[in-house]
Amino acid sequence: GCSADYTVTRIWRADDLCGNSATAAQVITVQATPAAPPAQERHSALGSLADSDIALSPNPTVADAWIAWNTPQLGVLLRLFDAQGRLLWEQRLGAVDAQQRLRIPVRNVAAAAGLYALVVHTPNGTSSRWIALVDRP
């Protein structure tokens, strides 16, 4: 529930039994809690997809994420939003089969590290997932 970004710096020191020591600085950047996707995108009146209906991986990701379907779906609409609720990408699919995998091009459309909301619409309901985009170490 953070309203602003901030950083924490920790200094770590290690000593061994021979009198040697070393220090290292760790900088942790905490990003403000992102806004939710627009209210109309969160849930439809038709209900929600079960968590077991779809799988998203890898999460966090450095480039693409993949969505896998555990049950067949008709009339799928995928939408990716940034933390301010702006639509970055969408893809419509007539049907998906069980075990079908689809690429979500997070790095191509988002570019900056952060949290992004993937909203999946089907006639059976709507499901939202957060995708964390991170920079390569």
PDB file of C-alpha atoms in Angstrom:
ATOM      1  CA  GLY A   1       0.000   0.000   0.000  1.00  0.00           C
ATOM      2  CA  CYS A   2       2.800   2.472  -0.731  1.00  0.00           C
ATOM      3  CA  SER A   3       1.829   5.775  -2.304  1.00  0.00           C
ATOM      4  CA  ALA A   4       5.342   6.800  -3.396  1.00  0.00           C
ATOM      5  CA  ASP A   5       8.524   5.089  -4.580  1.00  0.00           C
ATOM      6  CA  TYR A   6      11.399   4.838  -2.123  1.00  0.00           C
ATOM      7  CA  THR A   7      14.746   3.093  -1.665  1.00  0.00           C
ATOM      8  CA  VAL A   8      16.336   1.271   1.233  1.00  0.00           C
ATOM      9  CA  THR A   9      20.110   0.883   1.414  1.00  0.00           C
ATOM     10  CA  ARG A  10      21.601  -1.874   3.547  1.00  0.00           C
ATOM     11  CA  ILE A  11      25.298  -2.300   4.259  1.00  0.00           C
ATOM     12  CA  TRP A  12      26.320  -5.902   4.846  1.00  0.00           C
ATOM     13  CA  ARG A  13      29.593  -6.867   6.541  1.00  0.00           C
ATOM     14  CA  ALA A  14      31.110 -10.321   6.724  1.00  0.00           C
ATOM     15  CA  ASP A  15      34.019 -11.295   9.014  1.00  0.00           C
ATOM     16  CA  ASP A  16      35.831 -14.621   9.060  1.00  0.00           C
ATOM     17  CA  LEU A  17      37.857 -16.276  11.825  1.00  0.00           C
ATOM     18  CA  CYS A  18      41.155 -15.133  10.271  1.00  0.00           C
ATOM     19  CA  GLY A  19      40.399 -11.432  10.674  1.00  0.00           C
ATOM     20  CA  ASN A  20      39.339 -10.807   7.081  1.00  0.00           C
ATOM     21  CA  SER A  21      36.285  -8.684   6.442  1.00  0.00           C
ATOM     22  CA  ALA A  22      34.319  -7.383   3.484  1.00  0.00           C
ATOM     23  CA  THR A  23      31.369  -5.059   3.059  1.00  0.00           C
ATOM     24  CA  ALA A  24      28.765  -4.706   0.332  1.00  0.00           C
ATOM     25  CA  ALA A  25      25.901  -2.292  -0.218  1.00  0.00           C
ATOM     26  CA  GLN A  26      22.451  -3.541  -1.163  1.00  0.00           C
ATOM     27  CA  VAL A  27      20.011  -1.018  -2.628  1.00  0.00           C
ATOM     28  CA  ILE A  28      16.338  -2.029  -2.624  1.00  0.00           C
ATOM     29  CA  THR A  29      13.941   0.063  -4.696  1.00  0.00           C
ATOM     30  CA  VAL A  30      10.279  -0.178  -3.706  1.00  0.00           C
ATOM     31  CA  GLN A  31       7.779   0.960  -6.305  1.00  0.00           C
ATOM     32  CA  ALA A  32       4.463   2.507  -5.301  1.00  0.00           C
ATOM     33  CA  THR A  33       1.450   0.217  -5.362  1.00  0.00           C
ATOM     34  CA  PRO A  34       0.110   0.358  -8.906  1.00  0.00           C
ATOM     35  CA  ALA A  35      -3.407   1.376  -9.693  1.00  0.00           C
ATOM     36  CA  ALA A  36      -5.817  -1.433 -10.479  1.00  0.00           C
ATOM     37  CA  PRO A  37      -7.034  -1.903 -14.031  1.00  0.00           C
ATOM     38  CA  PRO A  38     -10.109   0.146 -14.837  1.00  0.00           C
ATOM     39  CA  ALA A  39     -13.142  -1.084 -12.879  1.00  0.00           C
ATOM     40  CA  GLN A  40     -14.926  -2.356 -15.970  1.00  0.00           C
ATOM     41  CA  GLU A  41     -11.889  -4.523 -16.768  1.00  0.00           C
ATOM     42  CA  ARG A  42     -11.630  -6.270 -13.405  1.00  0.00           C
ATOM     43  CA  HIS A  43     -14.696  -8.502 -13.412  1.00  0.00           C
ATOM     44  CA  SER A  44     -17.618  -9.010 -15.693  1.00  0.00           C
ATOM     45  CA  ALA A  45     -21.180  -9.688 -14.643  1.00  0.00           C
ATOM     46  CA  LEU A  46     -20.730 -13.228 -15.939  1.00  0.00           C
ATOM     47  CA  GLY A  47     -18.473 -14.280 -13.075  1.00  0.00           C
ATOM     48  CA  SER A  48     -14.790 -15.107 -12.852  1.00  0.00           C
ATOM     49  CA  LEU A  49     -12.586 -17.662 -14.452  1.00  0.00           C
ATOM     50  CA  ALA A  50     -11.284 -20.137 -11.928  1.00  0.00           C
ATOM     51  CA  ASP A  51      -7.600 -19.777 -11.020  1.00  0.00           C
ATOM     52  CA  SER A  52      -7.129 -23.293 -12.354  1.00  0.00           C
ATOM     53  CA  ASP A  53      -8.424 -22.329 -15.841  1.00  0.00           C
ATOM     54  CA  ILE A  54      -5.264 -20.431 -16.809  1.00  0.00           C
ATOM     55  CA  ALA A  55      -1.606 -20.418 -15.832  1.00  0.00           C
ATOM     56  CA  LEU A  56       0.831 -17.523 -16.314  1.00  0.00           C
ATOM     57  CA  SER A  57       4.598 -18.001 -16.393  1.00  0.00           C
ATOM     58  CA  PRO A  58       7.307 -16.998 -15.880  1.00  0.00           C
ATOM     59  CA  ASN A  59       6.326 -14.382 -13.386  1.00  0.00           C
ATOM     60  CA  PRO A  60       8.358 -12.273 -12.796  1.00  0.00           C
ATOM     61  CA  THR A  61       9.714 -12.098 -16.339  1.00  0.00           C
ATOM     62  CA  VAL A  62      12.519 -10.224 -18.098  1.00  0.00           C
ATOM     63  CA  ALA A  63      10.789 -10.238 -21.512  1.00  0.00           C
ATOM     64  CA  ASP A  64       7.729 -12.310 -22.386  1.00  0.00           C
ATOM     65  CA  ALA A  65       5.174 -14.105 -20.283  1.00  0.00           C
ATOM     66  CA  TRP A  66       3.171 -17.094 -21.465  1.00  0.00           C
ATOM     67  CA  ILE A  67      -0.428 -17.887 -20.703  1.00  0.00           C
ATOM     68  CA  ALA A  68      -1.484 -21.541 -20.827  1.00  0.00           C
ATOM     69  CA  TRP A  69      -5.071 -22.715 -20.906  1.00  0.00           C
ATOM     70  CA  ASN A  70      -6.084 -25.682 -18.770  1.00  0.00           C
ATOM     71  CA  THR A  71      -9.604 -25.733 -20.219  1.00  0.00           C
ATOM     72  CA  PRO A  72     -10.807 -24.819 -23.722  1.00  0.00           C
ATOM     73  CA  GLN A  73     -12.205 -21.289 -24.046  1.00  0.00           C
ATOM     74  CA  LEU A  74     -14.211 -19.478 -26.731  1.00  0.00           C
ATOM     75  CA  GLY A  75     -14.149 -15.759 -27.503  1.00  0.00           C
ATOM     76  CA  VAL A  76     -11.028 -14.799 -25.534  1.00  0.00           C
ATOM     77  CA  LEU A  77      -9.858 -11.193 -25.191  1.00  0.00           C
ATOM     78  CA  LEU A  78      -6.459 -10.545 -23.560  1.00  0.00           C
ATOM     79  CA  ARG A  79      -5.585  -7.014 -22.395  1.00  0.00           C
ATOM     80  CA  LEU A  80      -2.390  -5.716 -20.786  1.00  0.00           C
ATOM     81  CA  PHE A  81      -2.530  -2.506 -18.695  1.00  0.00           C
ATOM     82  CA  ASP A  82       0.190  -0.418 -17.100  1.00  0.00           C
ATOM     83  CA  ALA A  83       0.122   0.748 -13.465  1.00  0.00           C
ATOM     84  CA  GLN A  84      -1.889   3.834 -14.433  1.00  0.00           C
ATOM     85  CA  GLY A  85      -4.602   1.706 -16.052  1.00  0.00           C
ATOM     86  CA  ARG A  86      -3.630   2.537 -19.656  1.00  0.00           C
ATOM     87  CA  LEU A  87      -4.218  -0.178 -22.227  1.00  0.00           C
ATOM     88  CA  LEU A  88      -0.861  -1.212 -23.726  1.00  0.00           C
ATOM     89  CA  TRP A  89      -1.757  -4.309 -25.733  1.00  0.00           C
ATOM     90  CA  GLU A  90      -4.700  -6.514 -26.600  1.00  0.00           C
ATOM     91  CA  GLN A  91      -5.320  -9.669 -28.572  1.00  0.00           C
ATOM     92  CA  ARG A  92      -8.626 -11.294 -29.546  1.00  0.00           C
ATOM     93  CA  LEU A  93      -8.851 -15.032 -30.083  1.00  0.00           C
ATOM     94  CA  GLY A  94     -11.822 -16.945 -31.431  1.00  0.00           C
ATOM     95  CA  ALA A  95     -10.986 -20.048 -29.418  1.00  0.00           C
ATOM     96  CA  VAL A  96      -8.145 -21.603 -27.454  1.00  0.00           C
ATOM     97  CA  ASP A  97      -7.569 -25.275 -26.812  1.00  0.00           C
ATOM     98  CA  ALA A  98      -6.576 -26.884 -23.535  1.00  0.00           C
ATOM     99  CA  GLN A  99      -2.777 -26.767 -23.092  1.00  0.00           C
ATOM    100  CA  GLN A 100      -2.417 -24.096 -25.791  1.00  0.00           C
ATOM    101  CA  ARG A 101       0.214 -21.480 -24.879  1.00  0.00           C
ATOM    102  CA  LEU A 102       0.141 -17.850 -25.975  1.00  0.00           C
ATOM    103  CA  ARG A 103       2.941 -15.285 -25.732  1.00  0.00           C
ATOM    104  CA  ILE A 104       2.328 -12.009 -23.901  1.00  0.00           C
ATOM    105  CA  PRO A 105       4.986  -9.559 -25.252  1.00  0.00           C
ATOM    106  CA  VAL A 106       5.447  -7.637 -22.003  1.00  0.00           C
ATOM    107  CA  ARG A 107       8.905  -6.156 -22.712  1.00  0.00           C
ATOM    108  CA  ASN A 108       7.950  -5.129 -26.262  1.00  0.00           C
ATOM    109  CA  VAL A 109       4.927  -3.094 -25.159  1.00  0.00           C
ATOM    110  CA  ALA A 110       5.913  -2.039 -21.626  1.00  0.00           C
ATOM    111  CA  ALA A 111       9.694  -1.543 -21.753  1.00  0.00           C
ATOM    112  CA  ALA A 112      10.091  -0.316 -18.142  1.00  0.00           C
ATOM    113  CA  ALA A 113      10.360  -2.640 -15.156  1.00  0.00           C
ATOM    114  CA  GLY A 114       7.232  -2.653 -13.015  1.00  0.00           C
ATOM    115  CA  LEU A 115       3.876  -4.325 -12.468  1.00  0.00           C
ATOM    116  CA  TYR A 116       1.410  -4.802 -15.304  1.00  0.00           C
ATOM    117  CA  ALA A 117      -2.142  -6.150 -15.186  1.00  0.00           C
ATOM    118  CA  LEU A 118      -3.194  -8.880 -17.603  1.00  0.00           C
ATOM    119  CA  VAL A 119      -6.980  -9.105 -17.873  1.00  0.00           C
ATOM    120  CA  VAL A 120      -8.484 -12.176 -19.541  1.00  0.00           C
ATOM    121  CA  HIS A 121     -12.085 -11.948 -20.749  1.00  0.00           C
ATOM    122  CA  THR A 122     -14.143 -14.939 -21.906  1.00  0.00           C
ATOM    123  CA  PRO A 123     -17.902 -15.500 -22.122  1.00  0.00           C
ATOM    124  CA  ASN A 124     -17.485 -17.535 -18.899  1.00  0.00           C
ATOM    125  CA  GLY A 125     -15.985 -14.641 -16.947  1.00  0.00           C
ATOM    126  CA  THR A 126     -12.981 -12.443 -16.369  1.00  0.00           C
ATOM    127  CA  SER A 127      -9.702 -13.018 -14.587  1.00  0.00           C
ATOM    128  CA  SER A 128      -6.887 -10.603 -13.716  1.00  0.00           C
ATOM    129  CA  ARG A 129      -3.235 -11.421 -13.109  1.00  0.00           C
ATOM    130  CA  TRP A 130      -0.327  -9.142 -12.208  1.00  0.00           C
ATOM    131  CA  ILE A 131       2.826  -9.584 -14.286  1.00  0.00           C
ATOM    132  CA  ALA A 132       6.095  -8.317 -12.820  1.00  0.00           C
ATOM    133  CA  LEU A 133       8.547  -7.125 -15.479  1.00  0.00           C
ATOM    134  CA  VAL A 134      12.086  -6.984 -14.118  1.00  0.00           C
ATOM    135  CA  ASP A 135      15.426  -5.918 -15.562  1.00  0.00           C
ATOM    136  CA  ARG A 136      18.097  -8.507 -16.133  1.00  0.00           C
ATOM    137  CA  PRO A 137      20.516  -8.639 -13.184  1.00  0.00           C
TER     138      PRO A 137
END
